[in-house]
Amino acid sequence: MRNTSLLLRATGLLAVAGLGATVWLGIWVTPPDEHMGNLVRLLYIHPPAAWVAFLAYGVAFLASLLYLWPRTRDLRLDRVAGASAEVGVVFTALTLLSGSIWGRPTWGTWWTWDPLLTTTALLFVLYLGYLALRSVPGDPVVRARRSAIGALIAFIDVPIVYFSVDWWRSLHQPPTVDLATRQMYVHGSMAWTMLLGFVAMTLLYCWLVGHRYRLATLVAIAESEGAEVALAERRAEARSDRLVGAGLGRLADVPSSPALEPAGAARAETMVETLGSEWRPEGGAGLAGSSAS
Amino acid sequence: MSGYIEAGYAVVLGGLTVYGTLLVARERSARRRLPEALWRRRPASHGAEPAAGSPGDGTGPTEP
């Protein structure tokens, strides 16, 4: 698991380096466009942000589909879906904001009810709803199932957003990278810079999802531990009440709660697997060592 | 260059920096709290005190 942490760190560093290079090339190196002038420089961050939003929702869709499939049902898939959707919402917000900033000098308005803009705003709202659905308290399995269904429903809007510029009259230009015909409508240094922007944003997405997934795992373990602790406390209270009632001579009859201990040990192992040895105390055996005792 | 380009870059890169920083901070905070919650119950159930320097002795885990 230490390798996973190193991989995540390396991904983050590569993403930062890639974004730095994209900004440098995009603002100071690439030439201005014949029609758009310097405004074309927004091309190196706006489409990559939109791409990552699509990618994030695609991953959330796939993970949710796999979760609903009985053979692959696993709460880790639910956490991947949640992590990816949250990152997708951030990138959608940034796409809408950067698009609005680009639209003001190009179209003369910050916002217009253009099909692409409207469906993208709807996508943002749909996934906000999905995140709200995830935060509704309940049994983790029930919550995961309803979230997975929510993710599948929300994903319907993704192809509508992508093809909206073809299906309806739109102010927005067609996609700069056409996935159907595999054509790019920019060339030379502009194309390479945009490609670098896509790669850097994708790496950043991986890094963000990795951290969001780890956070979700920690929260899940903490929630589970909280329930265990509360249950143990209630049982201890009930036991002490019985002790008072029955007298101290019957101490040996008081049942323990052995069912809690294997569960706690299993969760401890999960945590060690998830986090590696990063948080173990200095000079101590850490949880892995102690849990075996 | 017009201010729109700078604004666009600032919004995207600034937004990602803020989100990434918050995410890492939340993860560290959750990681710090979790071992304590886990240890609070474990010594009682095992009938043993946690080792010195371990999260259960009140010092908390050590950050890397």
XYZ file of C-alpha atoms in Angstrom:
357
model
C 0.000 0.000 0.000
C 2.989 2.287 0.454
C 3.424 1.901 -3.316
C -0.093 3.291 -3.795
C 0.808 6.364 -1.758
C 3.985 6.861 -3.765
C 2.070 6.446 -7.020
C -0.496 8.992 -5.887
C 2.227 11.432 -4.909
C 4.004 10.948 -8.236
C 0.718 11.498 -10.084
C 0.172 14.743 -8.180
C 3.666 15.993 -8.950
C 3.311 15.128 -12.641
C -0.065 16.876 -12.752
C 1.363 20.051 -11.211
C 4.336 19.976 -13.594
C 2.019 19.375 -16.549
C -0.312 22.196 -15.559
C 2.662 24.521 -15.060
C 3.933 23.691 -18.540
C 0.436 24.156 -20.016
C 0.121 27.604 -18.457
C 3.590 28.615 -19.657
C 3.010 27.365 -23.205
C -0.584 28.573 -23.304
C 0.053 32.129 -22.170
C 3.580 32.942 -23.347
C 4.628 30.551 -26.130
C 1.702 29.688 -28.424
C 0.636 32.246 -31.050
C -2.679 34.128 -30.978
C -5.491 32.828 -33.173
C -6.358 34.461 -36.495
C -10.014 34.985 -35.510
C -10.123 34.919 -31.718
C -6.793 36.602 -31.054
C -5.411 36.071 -27.565
C -8.716 34.723 -26.262
C -7.797 31.391 -27.826
C -5.467 30.881 -24.854
C -8.473 29.821 -22.800
C -8.636 26.800 -25.097
C -5.809 25.180 -23.128
C -7.764 24.978 -19.878
C -11.493 25.140 -20.711
C -11.896 22.007 -22.916
C -9.551 19.916 -20.676
C -11.673 20.846 -17.631
C -14.833 19.839 -19.534
C -13.193 16.566 -20.598
C -12.294 15.700 -16.999
C -15.897 16.387 -15.922
C -17.101 13.897 -18.561
C -14.421 11.399 -17.540
C -15.385 11.728 -13.873
C -19.054 11.120 -14.583
C -18.144 8.196 -16.845
C -16.121 6.594 -14.039
C -18.956 7.219 -11.561
C -21.398 5.634 -14.017
C -19.200 2.571 -14.552
C -18.516 2.097 -10.835
C -22.233 2.434 -10.053
C -23.127 -0.063 -12.762
C -20.586 -2.536 -11.363
C -21.925 -1.947 -7.867
C -25.458 -2.777 -8.953
C -24.245 -5.919 -10.724
C -24.533 -8.638 -8.030
C -21.266 -10.379 -8.955
C -19.156 -7.255 -8.603
C -21.017 -5.599 -5.713
C -18.509 -3.969 -3.415
C -18.740 -0.843 -1.257
C -15.348 0.236 -2.591
C -17.005 0.771 -5.979
C -19.582 2.987 -4.290
C -16.777 5.060 -2.801
C -15.070 5.333 -6.199
C -18.344 6.542 -7.722
C -18.847 9.134 -4.981
C -15.256 10.363 -5.177
C -15.325 10.631 -8.960
C -18.688 12.420 -9.029
C -17.543 14.996 -6.476
C -14.412 15.758 -8.489
C -16.616 15.894 -11.595
C -18.851 18.504 -9.979
C -15.799 20.664 -9.193
C -14.600 20.425 -12.799
C -18.098 21.152 -14.148
C -18.286 24.291 -12.018
C -14.871 25.381 -13.307
C -15.942 24.622 -16.895
C -19.066 26.754 -16.495
C -17.119 29.602 -14.907
C -14.260 29.594 -17.438
C -16.785 29.268 -20.272
C -18.690 32.245 -18.940
C -15.474 34.287 -18.765
C -14.704 33.279 -22.355
C -18.275 33.987 -23.507
C -18.303 37.609 -22.301
C -15.743 38.972 -24.821
C -16.701 36.454 -27.556
C -20.507 36.522 -27.466
C -20.978 39.733 -25.515
C -22.715 38.041 -22.599
C -21.747 36.131 -19.459
C -24.563 33.642 -19.897
C -27.057 32.619 -22.541
C -29.603 29.802 -22.580
C -27.723 28.043 -25.335
C -28.360 24.240 -25.547
C -24.790 23.340 -24.554
C -24.669 25.774 -21.652
C -28.131 24.834 -20.443
C -27.506 21.081 -20.535
C -24.148 21.591 -18.810
C -25.819 23.616 -16.050
C -28.387 20.837 -15.755
C -25.563 18.306 -15.488
C -24.053 20.327 -12.648
C -27.384 20.441 -10.798
C -28.037 16.726 -11.390
C -24.720 15.708 -9.857
C -25.168 18.146 -6.986
C -28.392 16.248 -6.351
C -26.468 12.990 -6.553
C -24.014 14.228 -3.912
C -26.936 15.345 -1.737
C -28.450 11.878 -2.127
C -25.180 10.342 -0.981
C -25.179 12.441 2.165
C -28.623 11.235 3.272
C -27.989 9.133 6.387
C -28.822 5.468 6.335
C -27.498 1.971 6.127
C -24.327 1.996 3.944
C -25.618 -0.740 1.648
C -28.996 0.931 1.099
C -27.280 4.285 0.614
C -24.865 2.785 -1.911
C -27.683 1.177 -3.890
C -29.798 4.307 -4.163
C -26.698 6.399 -4.972
C -25.771 3.979 -7.751
C -29.237 4.290 -9.265
C -28.972 8.075 -8.953
C -25.616 8.048 -10.773
C -27.074 6.030 -13.645
C -29.973 8.463 -14.021
C -27.740 11.559 -13.853
C -25.395 10.145 -16.504
C -28.163 10.307 -19.142
C -27.380 14.024 -19.498
C -23.698 13.459 -20.393
C -24.223 12.364 -24.051
C -26.918 15.042 -24.378
C -24.350 17.691 -23.397
C -21.756 16.331 -25.829
C -24.087 16.076 -28.825
C -26.145 19.194 -28.075
C -24.005 21.280 -30.445
C -24.881 18.867 -33.262
C -28.532 18.333 -32.376
C -29.559 21.970 -31.881
C -28.542 25.389 -33.159
C -25.845 26.566 -30.793
C -23.717 29.627 -30.254
C -20.993 27.351 -28.991
C -18.522 25.972 -31.494
C -18.447 22.170 -32.100
C -16.023 20.172 -29.921
C -12.390 21.044 -30.597
C -11.592 17.337 -30.501
C -14.225 15.359 -32.376
C -14.317 11.874 -30.864
C -16.531 10.495 -33.648
C -14.253 11.482 -36.546
C -11.066 11.619 -34.406
C -10.282 15.065 -35.754
C -8.706 18.016 -34.003
C -9.527 21.524 -35.147
C -6.278 23.030 -33.876
C -2.781 22.334 -35.133
C 0.907 22.761 -34.380
C 1.996 24.136 -31.014
C -1.619 24.956 -30.145
C -2.634 21.313 -30.551
C 0.302 20.041 -28.487
C -0.364 22.545 -25.728
C -4.021 21.582 -25.594
C -3.070 17.896 -25.544
C -0.717 18.596 -22.649
C -3.587 20.357 -20.876
C -5.754 17.260 -21.331
C -3.040 14.962 -19.938
C -2.256 17.244 -16.976
C -5.923 17.652 -16.048
C -6.460 13.891 -16.307
C -3.510 13.265 -13.983
C -4.896 15.852 -11.587
C -8.258 14.075 -11.708
C -6.556 10.782 -10.757
C -4.789 12.479 -7.850
C -7.953 14.156 -6.578
C -10.031 10.981 -6.861
C -7.294 9.017 -5.075
C -7.392 11.405 -2.117
C -11.184 11.664 -2.111
C -11.436 7.873 -2.120
C -9.060 7.584 0.834
C -11.068 10.202 2.713
C -14.304 8.298 2.003
C -12.701 5.092 3.308
C -11.606 6.831 6.515
C -15.079 8.296 7.021
C -16.677 4.883 6.453
C -14.393 3.262 9.026
C -14.989 6.096 11.497
C -18.773 5.810 11.079
C -18.562 2.079 11.612
C -16.296 2.530 14.651
C -18.625 5.161 16.097
C -21.510 2.723 15.888
C -19.373 -0.014 17.461
C -18.285 2.231 20.322
C -21.870 3.366 21.000
C -23.040 -0.248 20.940
C -20.254 -1.346 23.291
C -21.086 1.508 25.689
C -24.786 0.584 25.735
C -23.879 -3.059 26.369
C -21.529 -2.060 29.179
C -24.286 0.045 30.738
C -26.735 -2.832 30.458
C -24.155 -5.173 31.977
C -23.462 -2.853 34.923
C -27.205 -2.524 35.533
C -27.474 -6.282 35.635
C -24.492 -6.458 37.990
C -26.128 -4.051 40.399
C -29.342 -6.032 40.221
C -27.845 -9.495 40.512
C -25.038 -8.750 42.965
C -21.288 -8.983 42.476
C -21.267 -12.700 43.226
C -22.658 -13.387 39.752
C -19.851 -11.652 37.874
C -18.902 -14.813 36.012
C -22.342 -15.041 34.437
C -22.055 -11.694 32.679
C -21.679 -12.258 28.936
C -18.967 -10.425 27.061
C -19.361 -9.121 23.522
C -17.004 -11.320 21.530
C -18.763 -10.467 18.294
C -17.309 -6.975 18.409
C -13.692 -8.021 18.590
C -13.209 -9.806 15.235
C -15.081 -6.969 13.539
C -12.764 -4.407 15.103
C -9.686 -6.385 14.136
C -10.909 -6.751 10.559
C -11.510 -3.034 10.321
C -8.085 -2.336 11.743
C -6.580 -4.500 9.010
C -8.637 -2.665 6.381
C -7.339 0.615 7.698
C -3.738 -0.558 7.598
C -4.291 -1.722 4.028
C -5.857 1.577 3.070
C -3.391 3.887 4.692
C -0.233 1.850 4.687
C 2.139 2.583 7.515
C 1.991 6.372 7.149
C 0.144 7.143 10.355
C 1.727 4.560 12.629
C 3.399 6.003 15.715
C 7.133 6.450 15.773
C 8.944 3.675 17.564
C 5.738 1.719 18.007
C 4.459 -1.360 16.324
C 1.462 0.567 15.056
C -2.014 -0.790 14.771
C -0.999 -3.721 12.586
C 1.446 -4.963 15.162
C -0.826 -4.309 18.106
C -3.925 -5.786 16.552
C -2.209 -9.150 16.401
C -1.607 -9.079 20.151
C -3.696 40.478 -23.175
C -7.228 41.090 -21.982
C -8.113 40.493 -18.354
C -10.437 37.679 -19.387
C -7.595 35.249 -20.051
C -5.958 35.909 -16.703
C -9.348 35.638 -15.003
C -10.075 32.308 -16.708
C -6.731 30.823 -15.683
C -7.057 32.199 -12.150
C -10.535 30.739 -11.694
C -9.607 27.254 -12.963
C -6.206 26.928 -11.311
C -7.300 28.711 -8.144
C -10.407 26.568 -7.813
C -8.424 23.362 -8.254
C -5.789 24.496 -5.759
C -8.420 25.323 -3.135
C -10.285 22.033 -3.654
C -7.085 19.958 -3.616
C -5.794 21.664 -0.476
C -9.105 21.216 1.343
C -9.216 17.565 0.335
C -5.732 16.829 1.662
C -6.472 18.724 4.897
C -9.721 16.783 5.427
C -7.938 13.494 4.777
C -5.188 14.311 7.286
C -7.725 15.376 9.867
C -9.737 12.166 9.391
C -6.551 10.092 9.569
C -5.548 11.760 12.846
C -8.937 11.199 14.452
C -9.523 7.632 13.308
C -6.841 5.654 15.166
C -7.926 7.295 18.439
C -11.519 6.212 17.886
C -10.325 2.719 17.063
C -8.037 2.481 20.076
C -10.588 3.895 22.498
C -12.503 0.636 22.279
C -9.742 -1.872 21.541
C -7.769 -1.750 24.838
C -10.972 -2.312 26.804
C -12.060 -5.228 24.677
C -8.622 -6.846 24.804
C -8.030 -6.053 28.437
C -4.656 -4.447 27.768
C -3.340 -0.925 27.727
C -2.006 0.465 24.446
C 1.744 0.675 24.070
C 3.497 3.941 24.898
C 3.471 6.291 21.943
C 0.529 4.535 20.368
C -2.569 6.492 19.343
C -4.492 5.254 22.362
C -2.221 6.818 24.940
C -3.410 10.284 24.087
C -0.436 11.359 22.019
C -2.175 10.536 18.771
C -0.586 9.141 15.650
C 2.540 10.629 14.222
C 2.242 12.261 10.846
C 4.756 11.153 8.264
